Amino acid sequence: MTLKTAARQVRENAHAPYSGFKVGAAIRTGKGNVYAGCNVENVAYPEGTCAEAGAIAAMVAAGEYDIVEAYVIADSPAPVPPCGGCRQKLAEFAGADVQITMATTAGRSETATVGSLLPGAFTASHMAKDG
Ligand code: THU
């Protein structure tokens, strides 16, 4: 299945009664498998989770840790960029060169690399005591 199809389909299942803004995300791993996730909002607003977080959780639950491509889609006038927190979550499992496609349900799309979305990322090297 293409990432576009997976993201479009999973978006339909989003639980977004508070924002009314359904998001779908799909990621492909180094093994070629596709994992999808949607946003899951909560009446206690800060407890809601983003579509990207859901897709990443599904990937990790399946025992995979290597994102080679990702796709995010929403019904918005312009392609939706991942939020700041999701950029960091993607960077945990995706190299700086990995392409993230941001799309609208109407058919617009833009692509950016993880590195361009999260310049100056916090990495494990920043925790090195002799760094
Ligand atoms: N949202 C995502 O799921 N991913 C993004 O990249 C941007 C925002 C969700 C969170 C919330 O449920 C809704 O969109 C409005 O912010």
PDB file of C-alpha atoms and ligand atoms in Angstrom:
ATOM      1  CA  MET A   1       0.000   0.000   0.000  1.00  0.00           C
ATOM      2  CA  THR A   2       1.245   3.503  -0.756  1.00  0.00           C
ATOM      3  CA  LEU A   3       1.855   5.899   2.116  1.00  0.00           C
ATOM      4  CA  LYS A   4      -0.699   8.230   0.570  1.00  0.00           C
ATOM      5  CA  THR A   5      -3.429   5.577   0.614  1.00  0.00           C
ATOM      6  CA  ALA A   6      -2.567   4.441   4.135  1.00  0.00           C
ATOM      7  CA  ALA A   7      -2.571   8.005   5.482  1.00  0.00           C
ATOM      8  CA  ARG A   8      -5.820   8.895   3.730  1.00  0.00           C
ATOM      9  CA  GLN A   9      -7.553   5.795   5.044  1.00  0.00           C
ATOM     10  CA  VAL A  10      -6.374   6.081   8.642  1.00  0.00           C
ATOM     11  CA  ARG A  11      -7.291   9.761   8.733  1.00  0.00           C
ATOM     12  CA  GLU A  12     -10.938   8.733   8.452  1.00  0.00           C
ATOM     13  CA  ASN A  13     -10.629   7.041  11.864  1.00  0.00           C
ATOM     14  CA  ALA A  14      -9.213  10.082  13.657  1.00  0.00           C
ATOM     15  CA  HIS A  15     -10.902  11.050  16.912  1.00  0.00           C
ATOM     16  CA  ALA A  16     -10.976  14.831  16.620  1.00  0.00           C
ATOM     17  CA  PRO A  17     -14.288  16.054  18.076  1.00  0.00           C
ATOM     18  CA  TYR A  18     -12.706  19.121  19.695  1.00  0.00           C
ATOM     19  CA  SER A  19     -10.654  20.580  16.858  1.00  0.00           C
ATOM     20  CA  GLY A  20     -12.650  19.024  14.037  1.00  0.00           C
ATOM     21  CA  PHE A  21      -9.279  18.605  12.330  1.00  0.00           C
ATOM     22  CA  LYS A  22      -8.568  15.012  11.320  1.00  0.00           C
ATOM     23  CA  VAL A  23      -4.977  14.104  10.494  1.00  0.00           C
ATOM     24  CA  GLY A  24      -3.549  10.894   9.038  1.00  0.00           C
ATOM     25  CA  ALA A  25       0.097   9.840   9.000  1.00  0.00           C
ATOM     26  CA  ALA A  26       1.881   6.896   7.444  1.00  0.00           C
ATOM     27  CA  ILE A  27       5.505   5.854   7.661  1.00  0.00           C
ATOM     28  CA  ARG A  28       7.556   3.339   5.724  1.00  0.00           C
ATOM     29  CA  THR A  29      10.355   1.458   7.440  1.00  0.00           C
ATOM     30  CA  GLY A  30      13.657   0.143   6.191  1.00  0.00           C
ATOM     31  CA  LYS A  31      12.050  -3.296   5.950  1.00  0.00           C
ATOM     32  CA  GLY A  32       9.416  -1.851   3.602  1.00  0.00           C
ATOM     33  CA  ASN A  33       6.511  -2.086   6.019  1.00  0.00           C
ATOM     34  CA  VAL A  34       3.931   0.678   6.404  1.00  0.00           C
ATOM     35  CA  TYR A  35       2.512   1.875   9.723  1.00  0.00           C
ATOM     36  CA  ALA A  36      -0.299   4.380  10.046  1.00  0.00           C
ATOM     37  CA  GLY A  37      -1.721   6.575  12.769  1.00  0.00           C
ATOM     38  CA  CYS A  38      -4.301   9.292  13.303  1.00  0.00           C
ATOM     39  CA  ASN A  39      -4.798  11.994  15.881  1.00  0.00           C
ATOM     40  CA  VAL A  40      -6.642  10.929  19.030  1.00  0.00           C
ATOM     41  CA  GLU A  41      -7.990  13.899  20.955  1.00  0.00           C
ATOM     42  CA  ASN A  42      -9.197  13.900  24.556  1.00  0.00           C
ATOM     43  CA  VAL A  43     -11.644  16.019  26.520  1.00  0.00           C
ATOM     44  CA  ALA A  44      -8.642  16.852  28.695  1.00  0.00           C
ATOM     45  CA  TYR A  45      -7.075  18.646  25.744  1.00  0.00           C
ATOM     46  CA  PRO A  46      -3.342  18.190  26.505  1.00  0.00           C
ATOM     47  CA  GLU A  47      -3.839  14.415  26.590  1.00  0.00           C
ATOM     48  CA  GLY A  48      -4.544  14.295  22.856  1.00  0.00           C
ATOM     49  CA  THR A  49      -1.990  12.723  20.555  1.00  0.00           C
ATOM     50  CA  CYS A  50      -0.938  13.550  17.015  1.00  0.00           C
ATOM     51  CA  ALA A  51      -1.237  11.303  13.974  1.00  0.00           C
ATOM     52  CA  GLU A  52       2.541  11.030  13.641  1.00  0.00           C
ATOM     53  CA  ALA A  53       2.851   9.837  17.237  1.00  0.00           C
ATOM     54  CA  GLY A  54       0.283   7.116  16.550  1.00  0.00           C
ATOM     55  CA  ALA A  55       2.103   5.878  13.469  1.00  0.00           C
ATOM     56  CA  ILE A  56       5.423   5.848  15.309  1.00  0.00           C
ATOM     57  CA  ALA A  57       3.897   3.960  18.242  1.00  0.00           C
ATOM     58  CA  ALA A  58       2.505   1.314  15.860  1.00  0.00           C
ATOM     59  CA  MET A  59       5.930   0.939  14.234  1.00  0.00           C
ATOM     60  CA  VAL A  60       7.731   0.521  17.541  1.00  0.00           C
ATOM     61  CA  ALA A  61       5.076  -1.879  18.836  1.00  0.00           C
ATOM     62  CA  ALA A  62       5.812  -4.037  15.777  1.00  0.00           C
ATOM     63  CA  GLY A  63       9.508  -4.031  16.639  1.00  0.00           C
ATOM     64  CA  GLU A  64      10.719  -1.610  13.980  1.00  0.00           C
ATOM     65  CA  TYR A  65      12.736   1.541  14.560  1.00  0.00           C
ATOM     66  CA  ASP A  66      13.834   2.842  11.159  1.00  0.00           C
ATOM     67  CA  ILE A  67      11.737   5.385   9.222  1.00  0.00           C
ATOM     68  CA  VAL A  68      12.730   5.866   5.576  1.00  0.00           C
ATOM     69  CA  GLU A  69       9.739   7.933   4.401  1.00  0.00           C
ATOM     70  CA  ALA A  70       6.675   9.593   5.944  1.00  0.00           C
ATOM     71  CA  TYR A  71       3.426  11.156   4.743  1.00  0.00           C
ATOM     72  CA  VAL A  72       1.011  13.426   6.638  1.00  0.00           C
ATOM     73  CA  ILE A  73      -2.403  14.483   5.345  1.00  0.00           C
ATOM     74  CA  ALA A  74      -5.191  16.749   6.563  1.00  0.00           C
ATOM     75  CA  ASP A  75      -8.150  18.655   5.186  1.00  0.00           C
ATOM     76  CA  SER A  76      -6.435  22.010   5.251  1.00  0.00           C
ATOM     77  CA  PRO A  77      -5.929  24.812   2.741  1.00  0.00           C
ATOM     78  CA  ALA A  78      -2.169  24.264   2.721  1.00  0.00           C
ATOM     79  CA  PRO A  79      -0.089  21.153   3.431  1.00  0.00           C
ATOM     80  CA  VAL A  80       0.161  20.604   7.185  1.00  0.00           C
ATOM     81  CA  PRO A  81       3.643  20.534   8.645  1.00  0.00           C
ATOM     82  CA  PRO A  82       4.253  18.245  11.632  1.00  0.00           C
ATOM     83  CA  CYS A  83       4.098  20.081  14.964  1.00  0.00           C
ATOM     84  CA  GLY A  84       7.316  20.745  16.855  1.00  0.00           C
ATOM     85  CA  GLY A  85       6.926  17.737  19.114  1.00  0.00           C
ATOM     86  CA  CYS A  86       6.300  15.430  16.166  1.00  0.00           C
ATOM     87  CA  ARG A  87       9.380  16.728  14.390  1.00  0.00           C
ATOM     88  CA  GLN A  88      11.427  15.586  17.372  1.00  0.00           C
ATOM     89  CA  LYS A  89       9.575  12.245  17.442  1.00  0.00           C
ATOM     90  CA  LEU A  90      10.254  11.683  13.729  1.00  0.00           C
ATOM     91  CA  ALA A  91      13.919  12.622  14.199  1.00  0.00           C
ATOM     92  CA  GLU A  92      14.248   9.870  16.811  1.00  0.00           C
ATOM     93  CA  PHE A  93      13.769   7.236  14.088  1.00  0.00           C
ATOM     94  CA  ALA A  94      14.502   9.064  10.809  1.00  0.00           C
ATOM     95  CA  GLY A  95      17.772  10.395   9.446  1.00  0.00           C
ATOM     96  CA  ALA A  96      18.097  14.064   8.496  1.00  0.00           C
ATOM     97  CA  ASP A  97      17.696  13.194   4.796  1.00  0.00           C
ATOM     98  CA  VAL A  98      14.385  11.354   5.189  1.00  0.00           C
ATOM     99  CA  GLN A  99      11.593  12.964   3.157  1.00  0.00           C
ATOM    100  CA  ILE A 100       8.363  13.985   4.841  1.00  0.00           C
ATOM    101  CA  THR A 101       5.470  14.612   2.465  1.00  0.00           C
ATOM    102  CA  MET A 102       2.817  17.003   3.733  1.00  0.00           C
ATOM    103  CA  ALA A 103      -0.466  16.823   1.848  1.00  0.00           C
ATOM    104  CA  THR A 104      -3.986  18.155   1.725  1.00  0.00           C
ATOM    105  CA  THR A 105      -7.042  16.031   1.014  1.00  0.00           C
ATOM    106  CA  ALA A 106      -7.628  18.275  -2.008  1.00  0.00           C
ATOM    107  CA  GLY A 107      -4.409  17.064  -3.584  1.00  0.00           C
ATOM    108  CA  ARG A 108      -1.741  19.634  -2.773  1.00  0.00           C
ATOM    109  CA  SER A 109       1.541  18.377  -1.388  1.00  0.00           C
ATOM    110  CA  GLU A 110       4.985  19.550  -0.362  1.00  0.00           C
ATOM    111  CA  THR A 111       8.027  17.594   0.689  1.00  0.00           C
ATOM    112  CA  ALA A 112      10.708  18.520   3.201  1.00  0.00           C
ATOM    113  CA  THR A 113      13.501  16.617   4.878  1.00  0.00           C
ATOM    114  CA  VAL A 114      13.571  15.868   8.589  1.00  0.00           C
ATOM    115  CA  GLY A 115      16.757  17.918   8.816  1.00  0.00           C
ATOM    116  CA  SER A 116      15.113  20.992   7.308  1.00  0.00           C
ATOM    117  CA  LEU A 117      12.060  20.620   9.552  1.00  0.00           C
ATOM    118  CA  LEU A 118      14.152  20.323  12.701  1.00  0.00           C
ATOM    119  CA  PRO A 119      17.385  22.267  12.355  1.00  0.00           C
ATOM    120  CA  GLY A 120      19.610  22.185  15.411  1.00  0.00           C
ATOM    121  CA  ALA A 121      17.910  19.045  16.707  1.00  0.00           C
ATOM    122  CA  PHE A 122      18.600  17.881  20.220  1.00  0.00           C
ATOM    123  CA  THR A 123      20.430  14.556  19.888  1.00  0.00           C
ATOM    124  CA  ALA A 124      22.096  11.990  22.143  1.00  0.00           C
ATOM    125  CA  SER A 125      25.441  13.660  21.417  1.00  0.00           C
ATOM    126  CA  HIS A 126      24.300  16.659  23.471  1.00  0.00           C
ATOM    127  CA  MET A 127      24.200  14.449  26.545  1.00  0.00           C
ATOM    128  CA  ALA A 128      27.777  13.246  26.154  1.00  0.00           C
ATOM    129  CA  LYS A 129      29.664  14.272  29.293  1.00  0.00           C
ATOM    130  CA  ASP A 130      32.892  14.979  27.397  1.00  0.00           C
ATOM    131  CA  GLY A 131      31.065  16.869  24.637  1.00  0.00           C
TER     132      GLY A 131
HETATM  133  N1  THU B   1      -2.210  17.349  14.584  1.00  0.00           N
HETATM  134  C1  THU B   1      -1.632  16.179  14.173  1.00  0.00           C
HETATM  135  O1  THU B   1      -2.159  15.083  14.428  1.00  0.00           O
HETATM  136  N2  THU B   1      -0.464  16.258  13.487  1.00  0.00           N
HETATM  137  C2  THU B   1       0.125  17.409  13.100  1.00  0.00           C
HETATM  138  O2  THU B   1       1.176  17.363  12.472  1.00  0.00           O
HETATM  139  C3  THU B   1      -0.496  18.699  13.411  1.00  0.00           C
HETATM  140  C4  THU B   1      -1.630  18.646  14.369  1.00  0.00           C
HETATM  141  C5  THU B   1      -3.491  17.254  15.289  1.00  0.00           C
HETATM  142  C6  THU B   1      -3.439  17.514  16.768  1.00  0.00           C
HETATM  143  C7  THU B   1      -4.846  17.919  17.066  1.00  0.00           C
HETATM  144  O3  THU B   1      -5.629  16.760  17.292  1.00  0.00           O
HETATM  145  C8  THU B   1      -5.320  18.589  15.776  1.00  0.00           C
HETATM  146  O4  THU B   1      -4.401  18.203  14.778  1.00  0.00           O
HETATM  147  C9  THU B   1      -5.376  20.116  15.870  1.00  0.00           C
HETATM  148  O5  THU B   1      -4.170  20.628  16.312  1.00  0.00           O
END
